[in-house]
PDB file of C-alpha atoms in Angstrom:
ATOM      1  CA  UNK A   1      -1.975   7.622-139.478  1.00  0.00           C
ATOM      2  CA  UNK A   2       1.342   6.122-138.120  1.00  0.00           C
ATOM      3  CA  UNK A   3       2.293   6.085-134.564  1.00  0.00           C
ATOM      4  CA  UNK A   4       4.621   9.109-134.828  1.00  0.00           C
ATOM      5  CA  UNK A   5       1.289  10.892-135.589  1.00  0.00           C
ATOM      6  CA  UNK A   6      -0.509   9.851-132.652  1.00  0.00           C
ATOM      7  CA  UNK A   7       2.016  11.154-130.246  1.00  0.00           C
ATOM      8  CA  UNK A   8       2.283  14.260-131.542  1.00  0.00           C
ATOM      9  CA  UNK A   9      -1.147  14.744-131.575  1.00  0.00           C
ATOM     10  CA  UNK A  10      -1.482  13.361-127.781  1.00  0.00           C
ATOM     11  CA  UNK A  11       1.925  15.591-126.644  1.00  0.00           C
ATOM     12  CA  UNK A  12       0.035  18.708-128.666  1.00  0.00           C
ATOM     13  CA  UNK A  13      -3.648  18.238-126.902  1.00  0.00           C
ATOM     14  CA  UNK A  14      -1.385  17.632-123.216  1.00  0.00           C
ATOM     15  CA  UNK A  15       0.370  20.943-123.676  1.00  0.00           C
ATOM     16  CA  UNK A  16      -2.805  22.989-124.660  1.00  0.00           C
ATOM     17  CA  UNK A  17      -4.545  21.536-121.502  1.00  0.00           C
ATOM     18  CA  UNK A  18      -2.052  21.947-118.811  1.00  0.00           C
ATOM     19  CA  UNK A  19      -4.006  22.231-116.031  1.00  0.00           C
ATOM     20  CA  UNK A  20      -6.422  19.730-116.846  1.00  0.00           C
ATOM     21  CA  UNK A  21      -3.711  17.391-117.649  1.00  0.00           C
ATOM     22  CA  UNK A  22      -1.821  18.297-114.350  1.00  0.00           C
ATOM     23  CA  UNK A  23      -4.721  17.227-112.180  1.00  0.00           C
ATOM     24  CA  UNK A  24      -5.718  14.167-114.080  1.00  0.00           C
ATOM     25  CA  UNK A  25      -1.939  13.188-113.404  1.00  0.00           C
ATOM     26  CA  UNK A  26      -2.241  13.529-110.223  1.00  0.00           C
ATOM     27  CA  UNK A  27      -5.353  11.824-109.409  1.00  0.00           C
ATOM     28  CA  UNK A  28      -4.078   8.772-111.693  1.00  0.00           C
ATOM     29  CA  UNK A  29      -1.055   8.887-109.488  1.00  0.00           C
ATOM     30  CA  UNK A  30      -3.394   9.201-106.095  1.00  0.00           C
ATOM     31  CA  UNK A  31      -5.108   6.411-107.044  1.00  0.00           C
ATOM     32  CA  UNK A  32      -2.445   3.880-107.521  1.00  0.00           C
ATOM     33  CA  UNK A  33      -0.642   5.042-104.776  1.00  0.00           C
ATOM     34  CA  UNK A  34      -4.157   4.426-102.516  1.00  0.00           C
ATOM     35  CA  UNK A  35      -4.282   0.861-104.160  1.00  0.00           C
ATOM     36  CA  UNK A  36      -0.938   0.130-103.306  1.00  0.00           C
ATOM     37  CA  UNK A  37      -1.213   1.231 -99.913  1.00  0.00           C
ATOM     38  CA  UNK A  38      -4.435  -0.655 -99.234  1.00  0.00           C
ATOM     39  CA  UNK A  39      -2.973  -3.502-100.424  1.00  0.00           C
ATOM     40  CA  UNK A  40       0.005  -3.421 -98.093  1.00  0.00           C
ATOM     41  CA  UNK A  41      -1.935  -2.903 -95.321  1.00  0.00           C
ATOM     42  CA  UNK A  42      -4.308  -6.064 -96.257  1.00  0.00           C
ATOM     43  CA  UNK A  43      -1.387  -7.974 -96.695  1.00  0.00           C
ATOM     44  CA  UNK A  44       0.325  -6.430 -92.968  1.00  0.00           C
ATOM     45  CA  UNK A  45      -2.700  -7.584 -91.573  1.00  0.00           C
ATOM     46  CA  UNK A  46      -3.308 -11.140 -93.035  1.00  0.00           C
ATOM     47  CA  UNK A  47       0.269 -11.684 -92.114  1.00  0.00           C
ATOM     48  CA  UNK A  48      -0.103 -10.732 -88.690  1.00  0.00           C
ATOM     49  CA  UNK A  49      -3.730 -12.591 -88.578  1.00  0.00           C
ATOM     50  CA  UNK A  50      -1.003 -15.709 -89.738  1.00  0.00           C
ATOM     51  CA  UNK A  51       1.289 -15.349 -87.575  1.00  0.00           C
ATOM     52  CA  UNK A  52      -0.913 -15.336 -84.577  1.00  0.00           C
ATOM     53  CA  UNK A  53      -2.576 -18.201 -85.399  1.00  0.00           C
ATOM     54  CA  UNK A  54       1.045 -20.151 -85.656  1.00  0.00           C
ATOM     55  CA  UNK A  55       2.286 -19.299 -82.460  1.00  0.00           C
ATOM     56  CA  UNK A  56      -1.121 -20.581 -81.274  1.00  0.00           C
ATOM     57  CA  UNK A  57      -1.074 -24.006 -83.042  1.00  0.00           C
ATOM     58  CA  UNK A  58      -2.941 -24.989 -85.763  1.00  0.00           C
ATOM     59  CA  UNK A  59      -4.646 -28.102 -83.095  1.00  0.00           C
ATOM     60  CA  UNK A  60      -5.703 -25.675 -80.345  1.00  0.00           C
ATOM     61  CA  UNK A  61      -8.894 -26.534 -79.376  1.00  0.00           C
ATOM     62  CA  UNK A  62     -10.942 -23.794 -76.608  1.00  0.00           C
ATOM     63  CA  UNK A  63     -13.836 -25.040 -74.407  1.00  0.00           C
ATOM     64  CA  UNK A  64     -15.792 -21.944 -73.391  1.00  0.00           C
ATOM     65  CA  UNK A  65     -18.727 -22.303 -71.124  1.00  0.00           C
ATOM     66  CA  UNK A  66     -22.317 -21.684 -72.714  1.00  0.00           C
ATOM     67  CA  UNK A  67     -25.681 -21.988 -71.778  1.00  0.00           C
ATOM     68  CA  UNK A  68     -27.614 -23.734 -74.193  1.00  0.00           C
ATOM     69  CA  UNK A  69     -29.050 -21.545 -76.809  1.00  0.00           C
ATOM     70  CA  UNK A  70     -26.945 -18.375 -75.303  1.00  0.00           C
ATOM     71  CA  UNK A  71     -25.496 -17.557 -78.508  1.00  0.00           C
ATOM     72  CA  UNK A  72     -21.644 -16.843 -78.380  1.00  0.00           C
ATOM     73  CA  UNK A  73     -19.938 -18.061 -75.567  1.00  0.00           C
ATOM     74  CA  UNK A  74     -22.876 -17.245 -73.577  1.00  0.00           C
ATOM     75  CA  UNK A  75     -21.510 -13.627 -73.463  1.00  0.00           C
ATOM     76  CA  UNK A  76     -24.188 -11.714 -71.537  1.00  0.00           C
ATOM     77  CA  UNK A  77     -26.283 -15.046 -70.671  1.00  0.00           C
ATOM     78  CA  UNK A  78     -25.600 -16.060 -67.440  1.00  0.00           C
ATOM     79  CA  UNK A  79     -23.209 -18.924 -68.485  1.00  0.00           C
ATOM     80  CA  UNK A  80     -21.996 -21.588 -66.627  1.00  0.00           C
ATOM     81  CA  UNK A  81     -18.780 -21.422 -65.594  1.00  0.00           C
ATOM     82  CA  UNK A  82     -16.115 -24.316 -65.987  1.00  0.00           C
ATOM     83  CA  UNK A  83     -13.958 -25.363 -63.218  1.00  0.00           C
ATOM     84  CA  UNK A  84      -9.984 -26.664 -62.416  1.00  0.00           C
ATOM     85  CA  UNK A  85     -12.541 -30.201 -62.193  1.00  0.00           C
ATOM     86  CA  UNK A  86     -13.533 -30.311 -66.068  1.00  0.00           C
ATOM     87  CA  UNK A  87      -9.676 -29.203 -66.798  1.00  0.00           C
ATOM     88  CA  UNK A  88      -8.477 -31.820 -65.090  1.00  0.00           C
ATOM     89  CA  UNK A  89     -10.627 -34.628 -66.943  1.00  0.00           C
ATOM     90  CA  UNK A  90     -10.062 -33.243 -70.167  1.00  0.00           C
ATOM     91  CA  UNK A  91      -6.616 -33.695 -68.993  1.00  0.00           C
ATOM     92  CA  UNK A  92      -7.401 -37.252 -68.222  1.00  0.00           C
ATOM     93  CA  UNK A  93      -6.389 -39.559 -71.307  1.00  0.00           C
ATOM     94  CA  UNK A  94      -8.752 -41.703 -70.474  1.00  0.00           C
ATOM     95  CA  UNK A  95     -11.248 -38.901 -71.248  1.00  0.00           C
ATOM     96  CA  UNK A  96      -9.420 -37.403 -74.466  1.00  0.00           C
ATOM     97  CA  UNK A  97      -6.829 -39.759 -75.374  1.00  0.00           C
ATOM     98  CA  UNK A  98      -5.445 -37.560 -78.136  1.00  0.00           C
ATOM     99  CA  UNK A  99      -5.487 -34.004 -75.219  1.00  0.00           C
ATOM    100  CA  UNK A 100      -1.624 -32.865 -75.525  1.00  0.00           C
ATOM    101  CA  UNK A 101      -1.842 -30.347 -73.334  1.00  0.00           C
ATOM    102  CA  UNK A 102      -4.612 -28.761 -71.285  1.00  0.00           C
ATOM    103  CA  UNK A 103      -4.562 -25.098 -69.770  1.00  0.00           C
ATOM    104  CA  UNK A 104      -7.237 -23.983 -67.768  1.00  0.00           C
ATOM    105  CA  UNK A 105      -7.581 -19.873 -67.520  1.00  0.00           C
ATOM    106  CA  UNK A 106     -10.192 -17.699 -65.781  1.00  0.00           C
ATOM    107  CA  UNK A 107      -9.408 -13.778 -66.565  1.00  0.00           C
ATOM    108  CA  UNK A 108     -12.067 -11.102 -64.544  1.00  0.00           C
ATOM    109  CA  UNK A 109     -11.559  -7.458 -64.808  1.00  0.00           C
ATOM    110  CA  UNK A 110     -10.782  -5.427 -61.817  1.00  0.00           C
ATOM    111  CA  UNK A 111      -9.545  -2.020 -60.679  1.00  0.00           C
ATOM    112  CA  UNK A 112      -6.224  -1.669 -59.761  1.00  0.00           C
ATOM    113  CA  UNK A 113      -5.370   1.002 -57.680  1.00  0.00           C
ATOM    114  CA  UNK A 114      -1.421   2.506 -57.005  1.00  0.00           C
ATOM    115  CA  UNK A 115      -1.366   5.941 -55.136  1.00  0.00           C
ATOM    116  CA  UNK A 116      -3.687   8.540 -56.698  1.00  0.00           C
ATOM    117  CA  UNK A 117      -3.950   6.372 -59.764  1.00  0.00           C
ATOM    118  CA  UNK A 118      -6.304   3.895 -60.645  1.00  0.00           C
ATOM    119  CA  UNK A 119      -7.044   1.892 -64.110  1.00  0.00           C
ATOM    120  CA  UNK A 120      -9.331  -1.156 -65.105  1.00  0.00           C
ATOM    121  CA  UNK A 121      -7.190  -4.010 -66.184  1.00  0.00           C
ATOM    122  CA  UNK A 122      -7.725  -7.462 -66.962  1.00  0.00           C
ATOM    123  CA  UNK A 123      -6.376 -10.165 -64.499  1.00  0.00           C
ATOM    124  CA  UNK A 124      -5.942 -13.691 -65.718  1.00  0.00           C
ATOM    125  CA  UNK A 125      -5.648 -16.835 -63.500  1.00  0.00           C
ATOM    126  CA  UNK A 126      -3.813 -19.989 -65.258  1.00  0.00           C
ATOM    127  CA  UNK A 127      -1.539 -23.312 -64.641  1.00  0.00           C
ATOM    128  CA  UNK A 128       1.724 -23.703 -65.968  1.00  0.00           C
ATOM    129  CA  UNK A 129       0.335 -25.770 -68.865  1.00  0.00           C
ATOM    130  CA  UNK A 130      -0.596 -22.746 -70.296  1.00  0.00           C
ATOM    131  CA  UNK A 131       3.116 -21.769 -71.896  1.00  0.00           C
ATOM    132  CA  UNK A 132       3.317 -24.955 -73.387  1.00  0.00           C
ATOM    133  CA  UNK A 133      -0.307 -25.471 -74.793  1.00  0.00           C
ATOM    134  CA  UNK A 134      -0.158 -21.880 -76.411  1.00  0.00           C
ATOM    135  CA  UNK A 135       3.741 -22.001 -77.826  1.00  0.00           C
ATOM    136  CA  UNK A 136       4.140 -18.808 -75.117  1.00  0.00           C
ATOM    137  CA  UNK A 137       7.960 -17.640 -74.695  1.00  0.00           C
ATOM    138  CA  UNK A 138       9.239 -14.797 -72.410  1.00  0.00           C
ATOM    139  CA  UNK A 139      11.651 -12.470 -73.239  1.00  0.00           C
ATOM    140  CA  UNK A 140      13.120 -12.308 -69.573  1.00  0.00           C
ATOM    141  CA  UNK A 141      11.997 -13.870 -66.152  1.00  0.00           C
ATOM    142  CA  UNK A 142      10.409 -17.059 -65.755  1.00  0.00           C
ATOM    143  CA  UNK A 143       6.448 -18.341 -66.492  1.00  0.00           C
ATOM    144  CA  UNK A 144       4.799 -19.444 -63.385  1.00  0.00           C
ATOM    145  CA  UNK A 145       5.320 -22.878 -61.468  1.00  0.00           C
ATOM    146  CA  UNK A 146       3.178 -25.029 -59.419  1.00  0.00           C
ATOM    147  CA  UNK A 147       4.832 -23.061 -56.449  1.00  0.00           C
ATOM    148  CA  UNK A 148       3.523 -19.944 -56.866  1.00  0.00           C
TER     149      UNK A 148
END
């Protein structure tokens, strides 16, 4: 059989199944277009995974207070807390020689309340050092000085 052959039989078998060929079009063409759309989304999300982790700096380093044997960050174990103390000597180059920049933070969650509305919110306590260590810019206003 030549090729001629084969399509004509293929175009001949298509045309007596409509139906049957109609839907197995369309799931062929669901399928790629679910691929394709997974993909894009993987790829949206390693980007943005990326992207955070550049504005961060590759050479951040974050000390979180544990207890020993508490697991992750002592979440739910009672952990110690760290204080302005500890930033301060990890500060000190005499300490860490090769610290660029240290930022202490302390974030709590509280309830803020503004006439007959209230929310939970986070609240997070840092230095200045913090837009610098972290590669932070603002689109308006100014970050916060030893002043306030």
């Amino acid at each position: 059989m030549k090729l001629i052959d084969f399509l004509v039989t293929a175009l001949k078998s298509l045309s007596s199944n409509k139906l049957r060929s109609s839907l197995t079009m369309l799931g062929m063409i669901i399928g790629v277009g679910a691929v394709i759309g997974l993909m894009s989304v993987g790829r949206g999300a390693q980007a943005m995974v990326t992207s955070t982790f550049e504005q961060m700096g590759t050479n951040a380093i974050y000390v979180i207070p544990s207890s020993p044997g508490a697991g992750v960050a002592g979440i739910g174990m009672g952990a110690p807390t760290l204080s302005l103390d500890d930033a301060e000597a990890l500060a000190n180059p005499a300490y860490v020689p090769s610290a660029v920049a240290v930022a202490p933070i302390s974030t709590n969650y509280a309830e803020v309340i503004a006439g007959n509305e209230s929310a939970v919110t986070s609240i997070t306590g840092t230095t200045p050092e913090y837009q610098g260590a972290l590669n932070y810019s603002l689109a308006s206003g100014q970050f916060i000085s030893e002043r306030n």
